[in-house]
PDB file of N, CA and C in Angstrom:
ATOM      1  N   ALA G   1     -15.382  -2.483   0.614  1.00  0.00           N
ATOM      2  CA  ALA G   1     -15.839  -2.599   1.995  1.00  0.00           C
ATOM      3  C   ALA G   1     -14.664  -2.997   2.890  1.00  0.00           C
ATOM      4  N   PRO G   2     -14.559  -2.414   4.058  1.00  0.00           N
ATOM      5  CA  PRO G   2     -13.436  -2.720   4.951  1.00  0.00           C
ATOM      6  C   PRO G   2     -13.303  -4.205   5.275  1.00  0.00           C
ATOM      7  N   ALA G   3     -14.416  -4.898   5.485  1.00  0.00           N
ATOM      8  CA  ALA G   3     -14.343  -6.335   5.806  1.00  0.00           C
ATOM      9  C   ALA G   3     -13.749  -7.129   4.647  1.00  0.00           C
ATOM     10  N   GLU G   4     -14.097  -6.757   3.425  1.00  0.00           N
ATOM     11  CA  GLU G   4     -13.544  -7.460   2.269  1.00  0.00           C
ATOM     12  C   GLU G   4     -12.041  -7.221   2.170  1.00  0.00           C
ATOM     13  N   LEU G   5     -11.605  -5.996   2.387  1.00  0.00           N
ATOM     14  CA  LEU G   5     -10.173  -5.702   2.344  1.00  0.00           C
ATOM     15  C   LEU G   5      -9.431  -6.509   3.407  1.00  0.00           C
ATOM     16  N   THR G   6     -10.006  -6.610   4.582  1.00  0.00           N
ATOM     17  CA  THR G   6      -9.398  -7.406   5.648  1.00  0.00           C
ATOM     18  C   THR G   6      -9.267  -8.851   5.222  1.00  0.00           C
ATOM     19  N   ASP G   7     -10.347  -9.427   4.697  1.00  0.00           N
ATOM     20  CA  ASP G   7     -10.317 -10.824   4.242  1.00  0.00           C
ATOM     21  C   ASP G   7      -9.277 -11.024   3.145  1.00  0.00           C
ATOM     22  N   LEU G   8      -9.214 -10.092   2.212  1.00  0.00           N
ATOM     23  CA  LEU G   8      -8.262 -10.200   1.111  1.00  0.00           C
ATOM     24  C   LEU G   8      -6.818 -10.076   1.597  1.00  0.00           C
ATOM     25  N   LEU G   9      -6.589  -9.190   2.532  1.00  0.00           N
ATOM     26  CA  LEU G   9      -5.235  -9.025   3.057  1.00  0.00           C
ATOM     27  C   LEU G   9      -4.815 -10.260   3.843  1.00  0.00           C
ATOM     28  N   LEU G  10      -5.721 -10.821   4.623  1.00  0.00           N
ATOM     29  CA  LEU G  10      -5.419 -12.047   5.359  1.00  0.00           C
ATOM     30  C   LEU G  10      -5.141 -13.203   4.399  1.00  0.00           C
ATOM     31  N   ALA G  11      -5.947 -13.315   3.350  1.00  0.00           N
ATOM     32  CA  ALA G  11      -5.734 -14.371   2.351  1.00  0.00           C
ATOM     33  C   ALA G  11      -4.402 -14.161   1.629  1.00  0.00           C
ATOM     34  N   SER G  12      -4.054 -12.921   1.356  1.00  0.00           N
ATOM     35  CA  SER G  12      -2.765 -12.615   0.736  1.00  0.00           C
ATOM     36  C   SER G  12      -1.623 -13.067   1.639  1.00  0.00           C
ATOM     37  N   GLY G  13      -1.815 -12.901   2.919  1.00  0.00           N
ATOM     38  CA  GLY G  13      -0.814 -13.338   3.884  1.00  0.00           C
ATOM     39  C   GLY G  13      -0.600 -14.836   3.879  1.00  0.00           C
ATOM     40  N   ARG G  14      -1.599 -15.561   3.408  1.00  0.00           N
ATOM     41  CA  ARG G  14      -1.491 -17.019   3.270  1.00  0.00           C
ATOM     42  C   ARG G  14      -0.996 -17.414   1.873  1.00  0.00           C
ATOM     43  N   GLY G  15      -0.624 -16.405   1.066  1.00  0.00           N
ATOM     44  CA  GLY G  15      -0.070 -16.688  -0.252  1.00  0.00           C
ATOM     45  C   GLY G  15      -1.075 -16.746  -1.382  1.00  0.00           C
ATOM     46  N   ASP G  16      -2.293 -16.281  -1.162  1.00  0.00           N
ATOM     47  CA  ASP G  16      -3.345 -16.320  -2.187  1.00  0.00           C
ATOM     48  C   ASP G  16      -3.150 -15.165  -3.178  1.00  0.00           C
ATOM     49  N   ARG G  17      -2.605 -15.475  -4.331  1.00  0.00           N
ATOM     50  CA  ARG G  17      -2.310 -14.445  -5.333  1.00  0.00           C
ATOM     51  C   ARG G  17      -3.571 -13.802  -5.908  1.00  0.00           C
ATOM     52  N   ARG G  18      -4.624 -14.583  -6.076  1.00  0.00           N
ATOM     53  CA  ARG G  18      -5.879 -14.011  -6.596  1.00  0.00           C
ATOM     54  C   ARG G  18      -6.456 -13.006  -5.614  1.00  0.00           C
ATOM     55  N   ALA G  19      -6.371 -13.313  -4.340  1.00  0.00           N
ATOM     56  CA  ALA G  19      -6.840 -12.367  -3.319  1.00  0.00           C
ATOM     57  C   ALA G  19      -6.003 -11.087  -3.370  1.00  0.00           C
ATOM     58  N   PHE G  20      -4.697 -11.246  -3.565  1.00  0.00           N
ATOM     59  CA  PHE G  20      -3.827 -10.077  -3.641  1.00  0.00           C
ATOM     60  C   PHE G  20      -4.152  -9.223  -4.865  1.00  0.00           C
ATOM     61  N   GLU G  21      -4.436  -9.872  -5.988  1.00  0.00           N
ATOM     62  CA  GLU G  21      -4.816  -9.118  -7.196  1.00  0.00           C
ATOM     63  C   GLU G  21      -6.082  -8.307  -6.944  1.00  0.00           C
ATOM     64  N   ARG G  22      -7.057  -8.929  -6.299  1.00  0.00           N
ATOM     65  CA  ARG G  22      -8.306  -8.201  -5.992  1.00  0.00           C
ATOM     66  C   ARG G  22      -8.033  -7.084  -4.984  1.00  0.00           C
ATOM     67  N   LEU G  23      -7.216  -7.367  -3.989  1.00  0.00           N
ATOM     68  CA  LEU G  23      -6.847  -6.350  -3.012  1.00  0.00           C
ATOM     69  C   LEU G  23      -6.227  -5.151  -3.717  1.00  0.00           C
ATOM     70  N   TYR G  24      -5.347  -5.426  -4.655  1.00  0.00           N
ATOM     71  CA  TYR G  24      -4.702  -4.353  -5.418  1.00  0.00           C
ATOM     72  C   TYR G  24      -5.741  -3.544  -6.188  1.00  0.00           C
ATOM     73  N   ARG G  25      -6.625  -4.227  -6.903  1.00  0.00           N
ATOM     74  CA  ARG G  25      -7.640  -3.515  -7.702  1.00  0.00           C
ATOM     75  C   ARG G  25      -8.528  -2.624  -6.827  1.00  0.00           C
ATOM     76  N   LEU G  26      -8.867  -3.102  -5.654  1.00  0.00           N
ATOM     77  CA  LEU G  26      -9.761  -2.336  -4.784  1.00  0.00           C
ATOM     78  C   LEU G  26      -9.056  -1.196  -4.045  1.00  0.00           C
ATOM     79  N   SER G  27      -7.812  -1.391  -3.709  1.00  0.00           N
ATOM     80  CA  SER G  27      -7.144  -0.414  -2.844  1.00  0.00           C
ATOM     81  C   SER G  27      -6.175   0.518  -3.557  1.00  0.00           C
ATOM     82  N   SER G  28      -5.683   0.146  -4.717  1.00  0.00           N
ATOM     83  CA  SER G  28      -4.634   0.955  -5.354  1.00  0.00           C
ATOM     84  C   SER G  28      -5.058   2.381  -5.712  1.00  0.00           C
ATOM     85  N   PRO G  29      -6.291   2.633  -6.149  1.00  0.00           N
ATOM     86  CA  PRO G  29      -6.626   4.036  -6.440  1.00  0.00           C
ATOM     87  C   PRO G  29      -6.484   4.946  -5.211  1.00  0.00           C
ATOM     88  N   ARG G  30      -6.911   4.450  -4.082  1.00  0.00           N
ATOM     89  CA  ARG G  30      -6.838   5.256  -2.868  1.00  0.00           C
ATOM     90  C   ARG G  30      -5.390   5.428  -2.397  1.00  0.00           C
ATOM     91  N   LEU G  31      -4.618   4.353  -2.478  1.00  0.00           N
ATOM     92  CA  LEU G  31      -3.226   4.443  -2.047  1.00  0.00           C
ATOM     93  C   LEU G  31      -2.408   5.302  -3.007  1.00  0.00           C
ATOM     94  N   PHE G  32      -2.719   5.225  -4.298  1.00  0.00           N
ATOM     95  CA  PHE G  32      -2.037   6.098  -5.259  1.00  0.00           C
ATOM     96  C   PHE G  32      -2.368   7.557  -4.963  1.00  0.00           C
ATOM     97  N   SER G  33      -3.611   7.838  -4.643  1.00  0.00           N
ATOM     98  CA  SER G  33      -4.003   9.217  -4.308  1.00  0.00           C
ATOM     99  C   SER G  33      -3.217   9.739  -3.112  1.00  0.00           C
ATOM    100  N   LEU G  34      -3.033   8.894  -2.123  1.00  0.00           N
ATOM    101  CA  LEU G  34      -2.256   9.285  -0.949  1.00  0.00           C
ATOM    102  C   LEU G  34      -0.812   9.597  -1.343  1.00  0.00           C
ATOM    103  N   ALA G  35      -0.197   8.703  -2.104  1.00  0.00           N
ATOM    104  CA  ALA G  35       1.194   8.908  -2.522  1.00  0.00           C
ATOM    105  C   ALA G  35       1.323  10.160  -3.388  1.00  0.00           C
ATOM    106  N   ARG G  36       0.381  10.348  -4.271  1.00  0.00           N
ATOM    107  CA  ARG G  36       0.409  11.526  -5.156  1.00  0.00           C
ATOM    108  C   ARG G  36       0.267  12.809  -4.347  1.00  0.00           C
ATOM    109  N   TRP G  37      -0.611  12.802  -3.367  1.00  0.00           N
ATOM    110  CA  TRP G  37      -0.812  13.976  -2.517  1.00  0.00           C
ATOM    111  C   TRP G  37       0.470  14.306  -1.750  1.00  0.00           C
ATOM    112  N   LEU G  38       1.160  13.274  -1.256  1.00  0.00           N
ATOM    113  CA  LEU G  38       2.382  13.491  -0.506  1.00  0.00           C
ATOM    114  C   LEU G  38       3.554  13.902  -1.388  1.00  0.00           C
ATOM    115  N   LEU G  39       3.657  13.292  -2.559  1.00  0.00           N
ATOM    116  CA  LEU G  39       4.837  13.479  -3.408  1.00  0.00           C
ATOM    117  C   LEU G  39       4.660  14.516  -4.505  1.00  0.00           C
ATOM    118  N   LYS G  40       3.426  14.808  -4.867  1.00  0.00           N
ATOM    119  CA  LYS G  40       3.103  15.817  -5.887  1.00  0.00           C
ATOM    120  C   LYS G  40       3.598  15.459  -7.292  1.00  0.00           C
ATOM    121  N   ARG G  41       3.949  14.213  -7.516  1.00  0.00           N
ATOM    122  CA  ARG G  41       4.431  13.774  -8.828  1.00  0.00           C
ATOM    123  C   ARG G  41       3.865  12.398  -9.136  1.00  0.00           C
ATOM    124  N   ASP G  42       3.164  12.285 -10.244  1.00  0.00           N
ATOM    125  CA  ASP G  42       2.520  11.023 -10.606  1.00  0.00           C
ATOM    126  C   ASP G  42       3.501   9.874 -10.767  1.00  0.00           C
ATOM    127  N   ALA G  43       4.567  10.089 -11.516  1.00  0.00           N
ATOM    128  CA  ALA G  43       5.510   9.002 -11.793  1.00  0.00           C
ATOM    129  C   ALA G  43       6.154   8.500 -10.507  1.00  0.00           C
ATOM    130  N   LEU G  44       6.531   9.406  -9.641  1.00  0.00           N
ATOM    131  CA  LEU G  44       7.138   9.014  -8.377  1.00  0.00           C
ATOM    132  C   LEU G  44       6.110   8.314  -7.483  1.00  0.00           C
ATOM    133  N   ALA G  45       4.888   8.801  -7.478  1.00  0.00           N
ATOM    134  CA  ALA G  45       3.825   8.168  -6.695  1.00  0.00           C
ATOM    135  C   ALA G  45       3.584   6.740  -7.182  1.00  0.00           C
ATOM    136  N   GLU G  46       3.583   6.539  -8.504  1.00  0.00           N
ATOM    137  CA  GLU G  46       3.399   5.192  -9.051  1.00  0.00           C
ATOM    138  C   GLU G  46       4.519   4.267  -8.589  1.00  0.00           C
ATOM    139  N   GLU G  47       5.734   4.756  -8.614  1.00  0.00           N
ATOM    140  CA  GLU G  47       6.888   3.957  -8.185  1.00  0.00           C
ATOM    141  C   GLU G  47       6.774   3.574  -6.710  1.00  0.00           C
ATOM    142  N   ILE G  48       6.417   4.540  -5.886  1.00  0.00           N
ATOM    143  CA  ILE G  48       6.294   4.302  -4.448  1.00  0.00           C
ATOM    144  C   ILE G  48       5.177   3.306  -4.165  1.00  0.00           C
ATOM    145  N   VAL G  49       4.058   3.435  -4.854  1.00  0.00           N
ATOM    146  CA  VAL G  49       2.940   2.508  -4.634  1.00  0.00           C
ATOM    147  C   VAL G  49       3.332   1.098  -5.076  1.00  0.00           C
ATOM    148  N   GLN G  50       4.042   0.990  -6.186  1.00  0.00           N
ATOM    149  CA  GLN G  50       4.492  -0.325  -6.638  1.00  0.00           C
ATOM    150  C   GLN G  50       5.395  -0.965  -5.583  1.00  0.00           C
ATOM    151  N   GLU G  51       6.343  -0.201  -5.071  1.00  0.00           N
ATOM    152  CA  GLU G  51       7.228  -0.709  -4.019  1.00  0.00           C
ATOM    153  C   GLU G  51       6.435  -1.083  -2.764  1.00  0.00           C
ATOM    154  N   ALA G  52       5.440  -0.282  -2.446  1.00  0.00           N
ATOM    155  CA  ALA G  52       4.615  -0.555  -1.271  1.00  0.00           C
ATOM    156  C   ALA G  52       3.867  -1.868  -1.428  1.00  0.00           C
ATOM    157  N   TYR G  53       3.356  -2.148  -2.619  1.00  0.00           N
ATOM    158  CA  TYR G  53       2.628  -3.406  -2.816  1.00  0.00           C
ATOM    159  C   TYR G  53       3.551  -4.617  -2.727  1.00  0.00           C
ATOM    160  N   VAL G  54       4.788  -4.463  -3.111  1.00  0.00           N
ATOM    161  CA  VAL G  54       5.745  -5.560  -2.908  1.00  0.00           C
ATOM    162  C   VAL G  54       5.885  -5.824  -1.410  1.00  0.00           C
ATOM    163  N   GLN G  55       6.007  -4.757  -0.641  1.00  0.00           N
ATOM    164  CA  GLN G  55       6.111  -4.898   0.805  1.00  0.00           C
ATOM    165  C   GLN G  55       4.812  -5.448   1.402  1.00  0.00           C
ATOM    166  N   ILE G  56       3.674  -4.984   0.912  1.00  0.00           N
ATOM    167  CA  ILE G  56       2.390  -5.476   1.410  1.00  0.00           C
ATOM    168  C   ILE G  56       2.288  -6.982   1.175  1.00  0.00           C
ATOM    169  N   TRP G  57       2.667  -7.437  -0.017  1.00  0.00           N
ATOM    170  CA  TRP G  57       2.623  -8.871  -0.312  1.00  0.00           C
ATOM    171  C   TRP G  57       3.552  -9.631   0.643  1.00  0.00           C
ATOM    172  N   ARG G  58       4.756  -9.110   0.810  1.00  0.00           N
ATOM    173  CA  ARG G  58       5.753  -9.773   1.650  1.00  0.00           C
ATOM    174  C   ARG G  58       5.339  -9.809   3.125  1.00  0.00           C
ATOM    175  N   ASP G  59       4.705  -8.726   3.602  1.00  0.00           N
ATOM    176  CA  ASP G  59       4.392  -8.599   5.027  1.00  0.00           C
ATOM    177  C   ASP G  59       2.938  -8.884   5.387  1.00  0.00           C
ATOM    178  N   ALA G  60       2.132  -9.274   4.423  1.00  0.00           N
ATOM    179  CA  ALA G  60       0.697  -9.474   4.683  1.00  0.00           C
ATOM    180  C   ALA G  60       0.441 -10.482   5.796  1.00  0.00           C
ATOM    181  N   GLY G  61       1.316 -11.450   5.945  1.00  0.00           N
ATOM    182  CA  GLY G  61       1.155 -12.434   7.013  1.00  0.00           C
ATOM    183  C   GLY G  61       1.280 -11.838   8.401  1.00  0.00           C
ATOM    184  N   ARG G  62       1.835 -10.646   8.495  1.00  0.00           N
ATOM    185  CA  ARG G  62       1.982  -9.958   9.791  1.00  0.00           C
ATOM    186  C   ARG G  62       0.797  -9.052  10.112  1.00  0.00           C
ATOM    187  N   PHE G  63      -0.086  -8.853   9.138  1.00  0.00           N
ATOM    188  CA  PHE G  63      -1.244  -7.979   9.367  1.00  0.00           C
ATOM    189  C   PHE G  63      -2.114  -8.558  10.476  1.00  0.00           C
ATOM    190  N   ASP G  64      -2.495  -7.700  11.416  1.00  0.00           N
ATOM    191  CA  ASP G  64      -3.354  -8.097  12.536  1.00  0.00           C
ATOM    192  C   ASP G  64      -4.602  -7.212  12.521  1.00  0.00           C
ATOM    193  N   PRO G  65      -5.745  -7.775  12.127  1.00  0.00           N
ATOM    194  CA  PRO G  65      -6.970  -6.962  12.058  1.00  0.00           C
ATOM    195  C   PRO G  65      -7.450  -6.463  13.417  1.00  0.00           C
ATOM    196  N   GLU G  66      -6.894  -6.990  14.486  1.00  0.00           N
ATOM    197  CA  GLU G  66      -7.235  -6.491  15.820  1.00  0.00           C
ATOM    198  C   GLU G  66      -6.531  -5.171  16.126  1.00  0.00           C
ATOM    199  N   ARG G  67      -5.463  -4.893  15.389  1.00  0.00           N
ATOM    200  CA  ARG G  67      -4.679  -3.685  15.645  1.00  0.00           C
ATOM    201  C   ARG G  67      -5.018  -2.526  14.715  1.00  0.00           C
ATOM    202  N   SER G  68      -5.435  -2.837  13.462  1.00  0.00           N
ATOM    203  CA  SER G  68      -5.772  -1.757  12.531  1.00  0.00           C
ATOM    204  C   SER G  68      -6.616  -2.295  11.391  1.00  0.00           C
ATOM    205  N   ALA G  69      -7.256  -1.374  10.711  1.00  0.00           N
ATOM    206  CA  ALA G  69      -8.005  -1.726   9.503  1.00  0.00           C
ATOM    207  C   ALA G  69      -7.014  -1.998   8.380  1.00  0.00           C
ATOM    208  N   ALA G  70      -7.417  -2.818   7.430  1.00  0.00           N
ATOM    209  CA  ALA G  70      -6.543  -3.179   6.316  1.00  0.00           C
ATOM    210  C   ALA G  70      -6.075  -1.940   5.553  1.00  0.00           C
ATOM    211  N   MET G  71      -6.993  -1.037   5.231  1.00  0.00           N
ATOM    212  CA  MET G  71      -6.615   0.146   4.475  1.00  0.00           C
ATOM    213  C   MET G  71      -5.642   1.014   5.272  1.00  0.00           C
ATOM    214  N   THR G  72      -5.858   1.130   6.549  1.00  0.00           N
ATOM    215  CA  THR G  72      -4.955   1.907   7.395  1.00  0.00           C
ATOM    216  C   THR G  72      -3.568   1.287   7.389  1.00  0.00           C
ATOM    217  N   TRP G  73      -3.505  -0.029   7.524  1.00  0.00           N
ATOM    218  CA  TRP G  73      -2.222  -0.737   7.551  1.00  0.00           C
ATOM    219  C   TRP G  73      -1.467  -0.503   6.244  1.00  0.00           C
ATOM    220  N   MET G  74      -2.163  -0.609   5.122  1.00  0.00           N
ATOM    221  CA  MET G  74      -1.518  -0.400   3.826  1.00  0.00           C
ATOM    222  C   MET G  74      -1.143   1.068   3.622  1.00  0.00           C
ATOM    223  N   ALA G  75      -1.991   1.976   4.058  1.00  0.00           N
ATOM    224  CA  ALA G  75      -1.710   3.405   3.904  1.00  0.00           C
ATOM    225  C   ALA G  75      -0.480   3.810   4.701  1.00  0.00           C
ATOM    226  N   VAL G  76      -0.280   3.212   5.843  1.00  0.00           N
ATOM    227  CA  VAL G  76       0.915   3.510   6.644  1.00  0.00           C
ATOM    228  C   VAL G  76       2.162   3.093   5.872  1.00  0.00           C
ATOM    229  N   ILE G  77       2.111   1.958   5.207  1.00  0.00           N
ATOM    230  CA  ILE G  77       3.252   1.509   4.403  1.00  0.00           C
ATOM    231  C   ILE G  77       3.534   2.513   3.290  1.00  0.00           C
ATOM    232  N   VAL G  78       2.505   2.929   2.578  1.00  0.00           N
ATOM    233  CA  VAL G  78       2.679   3.906   1.493  1.00  0.00           C
ATOM    234  C   VAL G  78       3.211   5.219   2.054  1.00  0.00           C
ATOM    235  N   ARG G  79       2.637   5.681   3.123  1.00  0.00           N
ATOM    236  CA  ARG G  79       3.053   6.949   3.729  1.00  0.00           C
ATOM    237  C   ARG G  79       4.526   6.910   4.136  1.00  0.00           C
ATOM    238  N   HIS G  80       4.934   5.832   4.798  1.00  0.00           N
ATOM    239  CA  HIS G  80       6.335   5.722   5.219  1.00  0.00           C
ATOM    240  C   HIS G  80       7.280   5.719   4.027  1.00  0.00           C
ATOM    241  N   ARG G  81       6.906   4.991   2.976  1.00  0.00           N
ATOM    242  CA  ARG G  81       7.755   4.956   1.783  1.00  0.00           C
ATOM    243  C   ARG G  81       7.832   6.340   1.135  1.00  0.00           C
ATOM    244  N   ALA G  82       6.708   7.034   1.068  1.00  0.00           N
ATOM    245  CA  ALA G  82       6.692   8.374   0.474  1.00  0.00           C
ATOM    246  C   ALA G  82       7.522   9.345   1.305  1.00  0.00           C
ATOM    247  N   LEU G  83       7.377   9.292   2.612  1.00  0.00           N
ATOM    248  CA  LEU G  83       8.163  10.189   3.471  1.00  0.00           C
ATOM    249  C   LEU G  83       9.649   9.877   3.392  1.00  0.00           C
ATOM    250  N   ASP G  84       9.997   8.597   3.297  1.00  0.00           N
ATOM    251  CA  ASP G  84      11.406   8.233   3.110  1.00  0.00           C
ATOM    252  C   ASP G  84      11.935   8.825   1.810  1.00  0.00           C
ATOM    253  N   GLU G  85      11.133   8.768   0.764  1.00  0.00           N
ATOM    254  CA  GLU G  85      11.537   9.334  -0.525  1.00  0.00           C
ATOM    255  C   GLU G  85      11.739  10.846  -0.408  1.00  0.00           C
ATOM    256  N   LEU G  86      10.853  11.522   0.294  1.00  0.00           N
ATOM    257  CA  LEU G  86      10.993  12.960   0.481  1.00  0.00           C
ATOM    258  C   LEU G  86      12.243  13.294   1.285  1.00  0.00           C
ATOM    259  N   ARG G  87      12.545  12.483   2.286  1.00  0.00           N
ATOM    260  CA  ARG G  87      13.750  12.711   3.079  1.00  0.00           C
ATOM    261  C   ARG G  87      15.010  12.518   2.255  1.00  0.00           C
ATOM    262  N   ARG G  88      14.941  11.636   1.270  1.00  0.00           N
ATOM    263  CA  ARG G  88      16.093  11.419   0.392  1.00  0.00           C
ATOM    264  C   ARG G  88      16.266  12.559  -0.597  1.00  0.00           C
ATOM    265  N   GLY G  89      15.324  13.468  -0.601  1.00  0.00           N
ATOM    266  CA  GLY G  89      15.478  14.642  -1.452  1.00  0.00           C
ATOM    267  C   GLY G  89      14.721  14.606  -2.755  1.00  0.00           C
ATOM    268  N   ALA G  90      13.608  13.887  -2.800  1.00  0.00           N
ATOM    269  CA  ALA G  90      12.786  13.894  -4.018  1.00  0.00           C
ATOM    270  C   ALA G  90      12.337  15.318  -4.280  1.00  0.00           C
ATOM    271  N   PRO G  91      12.570  15.817  -5.503  1.00  0.00           N
ATOM    272  CA  PRO G  91      12.171  17.195  -5.811  1.00  0.00           C
ATOM    273  C   PRO G  91      10.658  17.356  -5.789  1.00  0.00           C
ATOM    274  N   GLN G  92      10.226  18.462  -5.252  1.00  0.00           N
ATOM    275  CA  GLN G  92       8.799  18.795  -5.228  1.00  0.00           C
ATOM    276  C   GLN G  92       8.478  19.697  -6.404  1.00  0.00           C
ATOM    277  N   VAL G  93       7.295  19.540  -6.943  1.00  0.00           N
ATOM    278  CA  VAL G  93       6.859  20.368  -8.077  1.00  0.00           C
ATOM    279  C   VAL G  93       6.008  21.494  -7.559  1.00  0.00           C
TER     280      VAL G  93
END
């Protein structure tokens, strides 16, 4: 549920590791699907999503639910990382 993701992301921003673990479990399938769709390679998508979650953990305190939904905020991070990878010349299958 979007409200739960928002609460979990806000709690993660306060350093709550359990909230972050739950956030990961709930959101990672969707974010992996996005990365996979953009990159067309499972292994590369997994790497990008892992890097994105490091950034999500680090930047969660900056999340503002008045500006975007939690899933949208996280998807933008994944998308930017995937596009950066493509610009660096990641081979497409």
